[in-house]
Structures are given as C-alpha cells and as structure tokens.
PDB file of C-alpha atoms in Angstrom:
ATOM      1  CA  MET A   1     136.518 234.404 152.730  1.00  0.00           C
ATOM      2  CA  GLY A   2     135.205 231.156 150.845  1.00  0.00           C
ATOM      3  CA  LYS A   3     132.453 229.014 151.985  1.00  0.00           C
ATOM      4  CA  THR A   4     131.204 225.434 150.746  1.00  0.00           C
ATOM      5  CA  TYR A   5     127.518 224.810 150.536  1.00  0.00           C
ATOM      6  CA  GLU A   6     125.541 221.607 150.706  1.00  0.00           C
ATOM      7  CA  ARG A   7     122.742 223.014 148.483  1.00  0.00           C
ATOM      8  CA  ILE A   8     121.674 225.806 146.314  1.00  0.00           C
ATOM      9  CA  ASP A   9     119.000 227.430 148.396  1.00  0.00           C
ATOM     10  CA  GLY A  10     118.138 230.562 150.454  1.00  0.00           C
ATOM     11  CA  ARG A  11     120.567 233.564 149.830  1.00  0.00           C
ATOM     12  CA  LEU A  12     122.685 231.554 147.414  1.00  0.00           C
ATOM     13  CA  ARG A  13     119.856 230.666 145.242  1.00  0.00           C
ATOM     14  CA  THR A  14     118.523 234.235 145.368  1.00  0.00           C
ATOM     15  CA  PHE A  15     121.919 235.566 144.358  1.00  0.00           C
ATOM     16  CA  ILE A  16     122.422 233.024 141.455  1.00  0.00           C
ATOM     17  CA  GLU A  17     118.848 233.701 140.035  1.00  0.00           C
ATOM     18  CA  ALA A  18     119.369 237.574 140.162  1.00  0.00           C
ATOM     19  CA  GLN A  19     122.345 237.583 137.967  1.00  0.00           C
ATOM     20  CA  PRO A  20     121.856 238.662 134.379  1.00  0.00           C
ATOM     21  CA  MET A  21     124.928 236.404 133.202  1.00  0.00           C
ATOM     22  CA  PHE A  22     127.140 233.532 134.175  1.00  0.00           C
ATOM     23  CA  PHE A  23     129.847 231.512 132.683  1.00  0.00           C
ATOM     24  CA  THR A  24     130.425 227.790 131.768  1.00  0.00           C
ATOM     25  CA  ALA A  25     133.855 226.103 131.677  1.00  0.00           C
ATOM     26  CA  THR A  26     134.512 222.686 130.233  1.00  0.00           C
ATOM     27  CA  ALA A  27     137.400 220.609 128.857  1.00  0.00           C
ATOM     28  CA  PRO A  28     137.828 217.300 127.077  1.00  0.00           C
ATOM     29  CA  LEU A  29     139.809 214.454 128.729  1.00  0.00           C
ATOM     30  CA  ALA A  30     142.731 214.856 126.488  1.00  0.00           C
ATOM     31  CA  GLY A  31     145.646 216.869 128.374  1.00  0.00           C
ATOM     32  CA  ASP A  32     146.376 218.877 125.117  1.00  0.00           C
ATOM     33  CA  GLY A  33     142.664 219.603 124.436  1.00  0.00           C
ATOM     34  CA  THR A  34     141.089 222.921 124.178  1.00  0.00           C
ATOM     35  CA  ILE A  35     139.380 224.274 127.434  1.00  0.00           C
ATOM     36  CA  ASN A  36     136.231 226.206 126.756  1.00  0.00           C
ATOM     37  CA  LEU A  37     134.871 229.117 128.669  1.00  0.00           C
ATOM     38  CA  SER A  38     131.508 230.601 127.591  1.00  0.00           C
ATOM     39  CA  PRO A  39     129.509 233.545 128.759  1.00  0.00           C
ATOM     40  CA  LYS A  40     125.649 232.944 129.101  1.00  0.00           C
ATOM     41  CA  GLY A  41     122.939 235.461 129.220  1.00  0.00           C
ATOM     42  CA  LEU A  42     119.294 236.241 128.390  1.00  0.00           C
ATOM     43  CA  ARG A  43     116.876 236.556 131.306  1.00  0.00           C
ATOM     44  CA  GLY A  44     114.839 233.513 131.927  1.00  0.00           C
ATOM     45  CA  SER A  45     117.303 231.012 130.284  1.00  0.00           C
ATOM     46  CA  PHE A  46     118.722 229.643 133.557  1.00  0.00           C
ATOM     47  CA  ALA A  47     116.587 227.742 136.202  1.00  0.00           C
ATOM     48  CA  VAL A  48     117.310 226.012 139.618  1.00  0.00           C
ATOM     49  CA  LEU A  49     115.536 222.670 139.231  1.00  0.00           C
ATOM     50  CA  ASP A  50     116.187 221.532 142.848  1.00  0.00           C
ATOM     51  CA  ASP A  51     118.754 222.315 145.532  1.00  0.00           C
ATOM     52  CA  ARG A  52     121.544 220.432 143.810  1.00  0.00           C
ATOM     53  CA  THR A  53     120.468 220.581 140.155  1.00  0.00           C
ATOM     54  CA  VAL A  54     120.317 223.576 137.691  1.00  0.00           C
ATOM     55  CA  ALA A  55     119.590 223.949 134.048  1.00  0.00           C
ATOM     56  CA  TYR A  56     120.053 226.394 131.261  1.00  0.00           C
ATOM     57  CA  LEU A  57     118.955 226.769 127.706  1.00  0.00           C
ATOM     58  CA  ASP A  58     121.527 226.125 124.979  1.00  0.00           C
ATOM     59  CA  PHE A  59     120.776 228.523 122.117  1.00  0.00           C
ATOM     60  CA  ALA A  60     122.075 228.581 118.592  1.00  0.00           C
ATOM     61  CA  GLY A  61     125.741 229.672 117.944  1.00  0.00           C
ATOM     62  CA  SER A  62     128.701 229.080 115.806  1.00  0.00           C
ATOM     63  CA  ASN A  63     130.148 226.174 117.918  1.00  0.00           C
ATOM     64  CA  ALA A  64     129.259 223.515 120.369  1.00  0.00           C
ATOM     65  CA  GLU A  65     132.235 222.999 122.609  1.00  0.00           C
ATOM     66  CA  THR A  66     130.362 222.723 125.758  1.00  0.00           C
ATOM     67  CA  VAL A  67     127.947 220.150 124.428  1.00  0.00           C
ATOM     68  CA  ALA A  68     131.027 218.162 122.962  1.00  0.00           C
ATOM     69  CA  HIS A  69     132.900 218.156 126.305  1.00  0.00           C
ATOM     70  CA  LEU A  70     129.625 217.210 128.217  1.00  0.00           C
ATOM     71  CA  ARG A  71     128.896 214.305 125.833  1.00  0.00           C
ATOM     72  CA  GLU A  72     132.466 213.111 126.472  1.00  0.00           C
ATOM     73  CA  ASN A  73     133.098 213.556 130.094  1.00  0.00           C
ATOM     74  CA  GLY A  74     130.225 215.500 131.748  1.00  0.00           C
ATOM     75  CA  ARG A  75     132.648 217.901 133.797  1.00  0.00           C
ATOM     76  CA  ILE A  76     131.439 221.607 134.042  1.00  0.00           C
ATOM     77  CA  THR A  77     131.799 224.512 136.206  1.00  0.00           C
ATOM     78  CA  LEU A  78     129.409 227.293 136.212  1.00  0.00           C
ATOM     79  CA  MET A  79     130.333 230.754 137.717  1.00  0.00           C
ATOM     80  CA  TRP A  80     128.362 233.873 138.663  1.00  0.00           C
ATOM     81  CA  CYS A  81     129.913 237.228 139.673  1.00  0.00           C
ATOM     82  CA  ALA A  82     128.253 240.088 141.453  1.00  0.00           C
ATOM     83  CA  PHE A  83     128.834 243.070 139.329  1.00  0.00           C
ATOM     84  CA  ASP A  84     126.675 245.246 141.591  1.00  0.00           C
ATOM     85  CA  GLY A  85     125.912 245.129 145.142  1.00  0.00           C
ATOM     86  CA  PRO A  86     128.138 243.110 147.787  1.00  0.00           C
ATOM     87  CA  PRO A  87     131.119 241.386 146.155  1.00  0.00           C
ATOM     88  CA  ASN A  88     130.493 237.795 145.620  1.00  0.00           C
ATOM     89  CA  ILE A  89     131.403 234.907 143.210  1.00  0.00           C
ATOM     90  CA  VAL A  90     129.632 231.607 143.170  1.00  0.00           C
ATOM     91  CA  ARG A  91     130.918 228.467 141.480  1.00  0.00           C
ATOM     92  CA  VAL A  92     128.969 225.298 140.958  1.00  0.00           C
ATOM     93  CA  HIS A  93     131.323 222.315 139.981  1.00  0.00           C
ATOM     94  CA  GLY A  94     129.535 219.293 138.718  1.00  0.00           C
ATOM     95  CA  ARG A  95     128.298 216.837 135.985  1.00  0.00           C
ATOM     96  CA  GLY A  96     126.346 218.204 133.137  1.00  0.00           C
ATOM     97  CA  GLU A  97     124.326 216.682 130.263  1.00  0.00           C
ATOM     98  CA  PRO A  98     122.963 218.074 127.228  1.00  0.00           C
ATOM     99  CA  VAL A  99     119.306 217.127 126.797  1.00  0.00           C
ATOM    100  CA  PHE A 100     118.297 217.297 123.112  1.00  0.00           C
ATOM    101  CA  ARG A 101     114.930 217.975 121.508  1.00  0.00           C
ATOM    102  CA  ASP A 102     114.102 214.287 120.856  1.00  0.00           C
ATOM    103  CA  ASP A 103     114.666 213.328 124.577  1.00  0.00           C
ATOM    104  CA  PRO A 104     111.417 212.412 126.370  1.00  0.00           C
ATOM    105  CA  ARG A 105     112.529 214.733 129.244  1.00  0.00           C
ATOM    106  CA  TRP A 106     112.421 217.766 126.964  1.00  0.00           C
ATOM    107  CA  PRO A 107     108.855 219.045 127.645  1.00  0.00           C
ATOM    108  CA  GLU A 108     109.251 218.734 131.375  1.00  0.00           C
ATOM    109  CA  LEU A 109     112.532 220.524 131.405  1.00  0.00           C
ATOM    110  CA  LEU A 110     111.441 223.291 129.132  1.00  0.00           C
ATOM    111  CA  ALA A 111     108.538 223.956 131.555  1.00  0.00           C
ATOM    112  CA  HIS A 112     111.178 225.335 134.003  1.00  0.00           C
ATOM    113  CA  PHE A 113     111.792 228.282 131.663  1.00  0.00           C
ATOM    114  CA  PRO A 114     108.345 230.166 131.541  1.00  0.00           C
ATOM    115  CA  GLY A 115     110.020 233.576 131.417  1.00  0.00           C
ATOM    116  CA  ILE A 116     111.619 233.284 128.078  1.00  0.00           C
ATOM    117  CA  ASP A 117     110.358 232.478 124.565  1.00  0.00           C
ATOM    118  CA  PRO A 118     113.068 230.043 123.217  1.00  0.00           C
ATOM    119  CA  GLY A 119     111.606 230.184 119.704  1.00  0.00           C
ATOM    120  CA  PRO A 120     113.564 233.133 118.303  1.00  0.00           C
ATOM    121  CA  HIS A 121     116.738 231.875 119.751  1.00  0.00           C
ATOM    122  CA  GLY A 122     117.220 228.385 117.892  1.00  0.00           C
ATOM    123  CA  LEU A 123     117.167 226.477 120.993  1.00  0.00           C
ATOM    124  CA  ARG A 124     119.131 223.268 120.505  1.00  0.00           C
ATOM    125  CA  ALA A 125     119.700 221.691 123.902  1.00  0.00           C
ATOM    126  CA  ILE A 126     118.823 222.065 127.573  1.00  0.00           C
ATOM    127  CA  VAL A 127     121.941 221.631 129.725  1.00  0.00           C
ATOM    128  CA  VAL A 128     121.261 220.064 133.045  1.00  0.00           C
ATOM    129  CA  VAL A 129     123.957 220.250 135.708  1.00  0.00           C
ATOM    130  CA  ARG A 130     124.040 218.208 138.947  1.00  0.00           C
ATOM    131  CA  ALA A 131     126.221 219.980 141.541  1.00  0.00           C
ATOM    132  CA  GLU A 132     129.053 218.115 143.237  1.00  0.00           C
ATOM    133  CA  LEU A 133     130.720 221.111 144.800  1.00  0.00           C
ATOM    134  CA  ILE A 134     129.227 224.411 145.571  1.00  0.00           C
ATOM    135  CA  ARG A 135     131.451 227.309 146.718  1.00  0.00           C
ATOM    136  CA  ASP A 136     131.476 231.083 147.047  1.00  0.00           C
ATOM    137  CA  THR A 137     134.325 233.496 147.438  1.00  0.00           C
ATOM    138  CA  CYS A 138     134.736 237.230 147.983  1.00  0.00           C
ATOM    139  CA  GLY A 139     134.813 238.795 144.672  1.00  0.00           C
ATOM    140  CA  TYR A 140     136.666 241.915 145.960  1.00  0.00           C
ATOM    141  CA  ALA A 141     138.402 242.441 142.610  1.00  0.00           C
ATOM    142  CA  VAL A 142     135.316 242.106 140.321  1.00  0.00           C
ATOM    143  CA  PRO A 143     134.554 245.570 138.967  1.00  0.00           C
ATOM    144  CA  LEU A 144     131.087 247.196 139.701  1.00  0.00           C
ATOM    145  CA  MET A 145     129.209 247.535 136.421  1.00  0.00           C
ATOM    146  CA  THR A 146     125.573 248.315 135.579  1.00  0.00           C
ATOM    147  CA  TYR A 147     123.130 245.883 133.755  1.00  0.00           C
ATOM    148  CA  GLU A 148     121.219 247.880 131.157  1.00  0.00           C
ATOM    149  CA  ALA A 149     119.379 245.154 129.228  1.00  0.00           C
ATOM    150  CA  ASP A 150     119.686 241.982 127.351  1.00  0.00           C
ATOM    151  CA  ARG A 151     120.797 242.535 123.741  1.00  0.00           C
ATOM    152  CA  ASP A 152     118.160 241.692 121.092  1.00  0.00           C
ATOM    153  CA  LEU A 153     120.594 240.749 118.392  1.00  0.00           C
ATOM    154  CA  HIS A 154     120.487 237.009 119.114  1.00  0.00           C
ATOM    155  CA  GLY A 155     116.804 236.688 118.907  1.00  0.00           C
ATOM    156  CA  ARG A 156     116.528 238.881 115.783  1.00  0.00           C
ATOM    157  CA  ARG A 157     119.286 236.795 113.979  1.00  0.00           C
ATOM    158  CA  PHE A 158     117.875 233.349 114.788  1.00  0.00           C
ATOM    159  CA  ALA A 159     114.068 234.291 114.705  1.00  0.00           C
ATOM    160  CA  ARG A 160     114.293 234.007 110.894  1.00  0.00           C
ATOM    161  CA  GLU A 161     115.397 230.345 111.107  1.00  0.00           C
ATOM    162  CA  ASP A 162     113.016 227.164 110.940  1.00  0.00           C
ATOM    163  CA  ASP A 163     114.364 223.816 112.008  1.00  0.00           C
ATOM    164  CA  GLU A 164     115.530 223.088 108.386  1.00  0.00           C
ATOM    165  CA  SER A 165     117.386 226.201 107.871  1.00  0.00           C
ATOM    166  CA  LEU A 166     118.791 226.083 111.435  1.00  0.00           C
ATOM    167  CA  SER A 167     120.141 222.616 110.876  1.00  0.00           C
ATOM    168  CA  ALA A 168     121.723 223.916 107.586  1.00  0.00           C
ATOM    169  CA  TYR A 169     123.350 226.800 109.551  1.00  0.00           C
ATOM    170  CA  PHE A 170     124.861 224.472 112.017  1.00  0.00           C
ATOM    171  CA  ALA A 171     126.113 221.989 109.252  1.00  0.00           C
ATOM    172  CA  GLY A 172     127.790 224.954 107.748  1.00  0.00           C
ATOM    173  CA  LYS A 173     129.859 225.778 110.795  1.00  0.00           C
ATOM    174  CA  GLU A 174     133.003 223.898 111.311  1.00  0.00           C
ATOM    175  CA  HIS A 175     132.747 223.358 115.153  1.00  0.00           C
ATOM    176  CA  VAL A 176     129.037 222.478 115.769  1.00  0.00           C
ATOM    177  CA  ALA A 177     128.755 218.801 114.827  1.00  0.00           C
ATOM    178  CA  THR A 178     132.390 218.259 115.780  1.00  0.00           C
ATOM    179  CA  SER A 179     134.414 220.145 118.433  1.00  0.00           C
ATOM    180  CA  ILE A 180     137.760 221.937 117.871  1.00  0.00           C
ATOM    181  CA  ASP A 181     139.406 218.761 119.072  1.00  0.00           C
ATOM    182  CA  GLY A 182     137.334 216.378 116.917  1.00  0.00           C
ATOM    183  CA  LEU A 183     134.716 215.295 119.683  1.00  0.00           C
ATOM    184  CA  PRO A 184     131.056 214.684 118.666  1.00  0.00           C
ATOM    185  CA  GLY A 185     129.320 217.978 119.141  1.00  0.00           C
ATOM    186  CA  LEU A 186     125.575 218.843 118.340  1.00  0.00           C
ATOM    187  CA  PRO A 187     123.779 215.786 116.651  1.00  0.00           C
ATOM    188  CA  LEU A 188     122.585 216.849 113.218  1.00  0.00           C
ATOM    189  CA  PRO A 189     120.225 217.224 111.582  1.00  0.00           C
ATOM    190  CA  LEU A 190     118.336 218.816 114.509  1.00  0.00           C
ATOM    191  CA  PRO A 191     115.090 216.980 115.543  1.00  0.00           C
ATOM    192  CA  PRO A 192     112.008 219.026 115.172  1.00  0.00           C
ATOM    193  CA  THR A 193     111.201 221.504 117.721  1.00  0.00           C
ATOM    194  CA  PRO A 194     108.531 219.841 120.058  1.00  0.00           C
ATOM    195  CA  ALA A 195     105.391 221.688 120.764  1.00  0.00           C
ATOM    196  CA  ARG A 196     105.610 223.674 124.105  1.00  0.00           C
TER     197      ARG A 196
END
C-alpha cells in the first residue's frame, strides 16, 4: 500500500509536478502551539530543484504561520493528492527554510519558476524544502474531482500593490510579522522586489 522513496524522480516527480494544488503542514516546538495546514495552488509556483529538494513561491496572505514555524524549527510536511486518475497520496517530510527577497540566493531560486509571473501575487518568500522522508500511500478515499482552472482573484487583489503598500498591508495584519503563538513571522518592512 505505502512505499518509501529515496528521491523525487521518475513517476513520483511527474505525479507531483502535475498536481494543481498541494498542502503544507507545520507546527511550533511548543506542545500547546498552533498547528498550521495550508493549501497551495497557482500553476508554476512549485518546482523540483533536485531529487531531494523542492521549492514553492510564498505569496501575499493574511498570515505567515508557515514562515514563522520554519524560522523556529524548520519542520514541514508537503502533501499532494490525486483528485483524478489513479488514487495516490504523496508526502514529503523534511526541513524547510523561507528565503527572503534580500537573500543572495533569491535570483537563482526564482529562475526555477519560469511558468508564473510572481509580480501580481505579492511574492514575499521562496520556501525551500529538503526531503528527509518521501512516501506515498493509496489515496483510495480521496474523492474524484475535476480541476477547472486557477482562480484569478489572488493576482487581481495583489497586483495593485507595490512594495511599500504591500509592506503596509502586512503590517496591518495581526499574524504576519508575528505568528498566532508569538513567533517571529515575515520580516517587515519587505525588502524591495529584486529585478528578475
């Protein structure tokens, strides 16, 4: 039923890259801390960097729990479900790191996402995850659903922001600079968007 993999390649990589959405799960070290689970979408915002490393674009939103948890302890699980075709669930358990706009690695990492224009989405970080455990399971209970298209609402909402107004938007949100549990979240103000 379930299988463990040494690397993300072949059929496994093809499956992951074909999915229109995935989920991230993180938690703080405190036993009574808030566990976070987030859906991620937008075609082109996920990339396999090598056979044990993946990355995704972290766009503007009203909180930054994943960023805060990664800054504290690095633990993350990514999960993909097959909503069409053969039933399958893939999980990548590993260590993640948010790479911010002023990091010298930014331009090289951003080059892995040629299929999406991050400008309209308020790109604030690139999350890089190094796999420690890669597993799949059957997914027999996952429903069959049809992917129609990405929603355009996120891009339309944040396309009207520049770096200054985006920083102001984040500063006005209770859980962007600080997580629900009081951990450091997104460093503000945002550094300017580097040229692509």
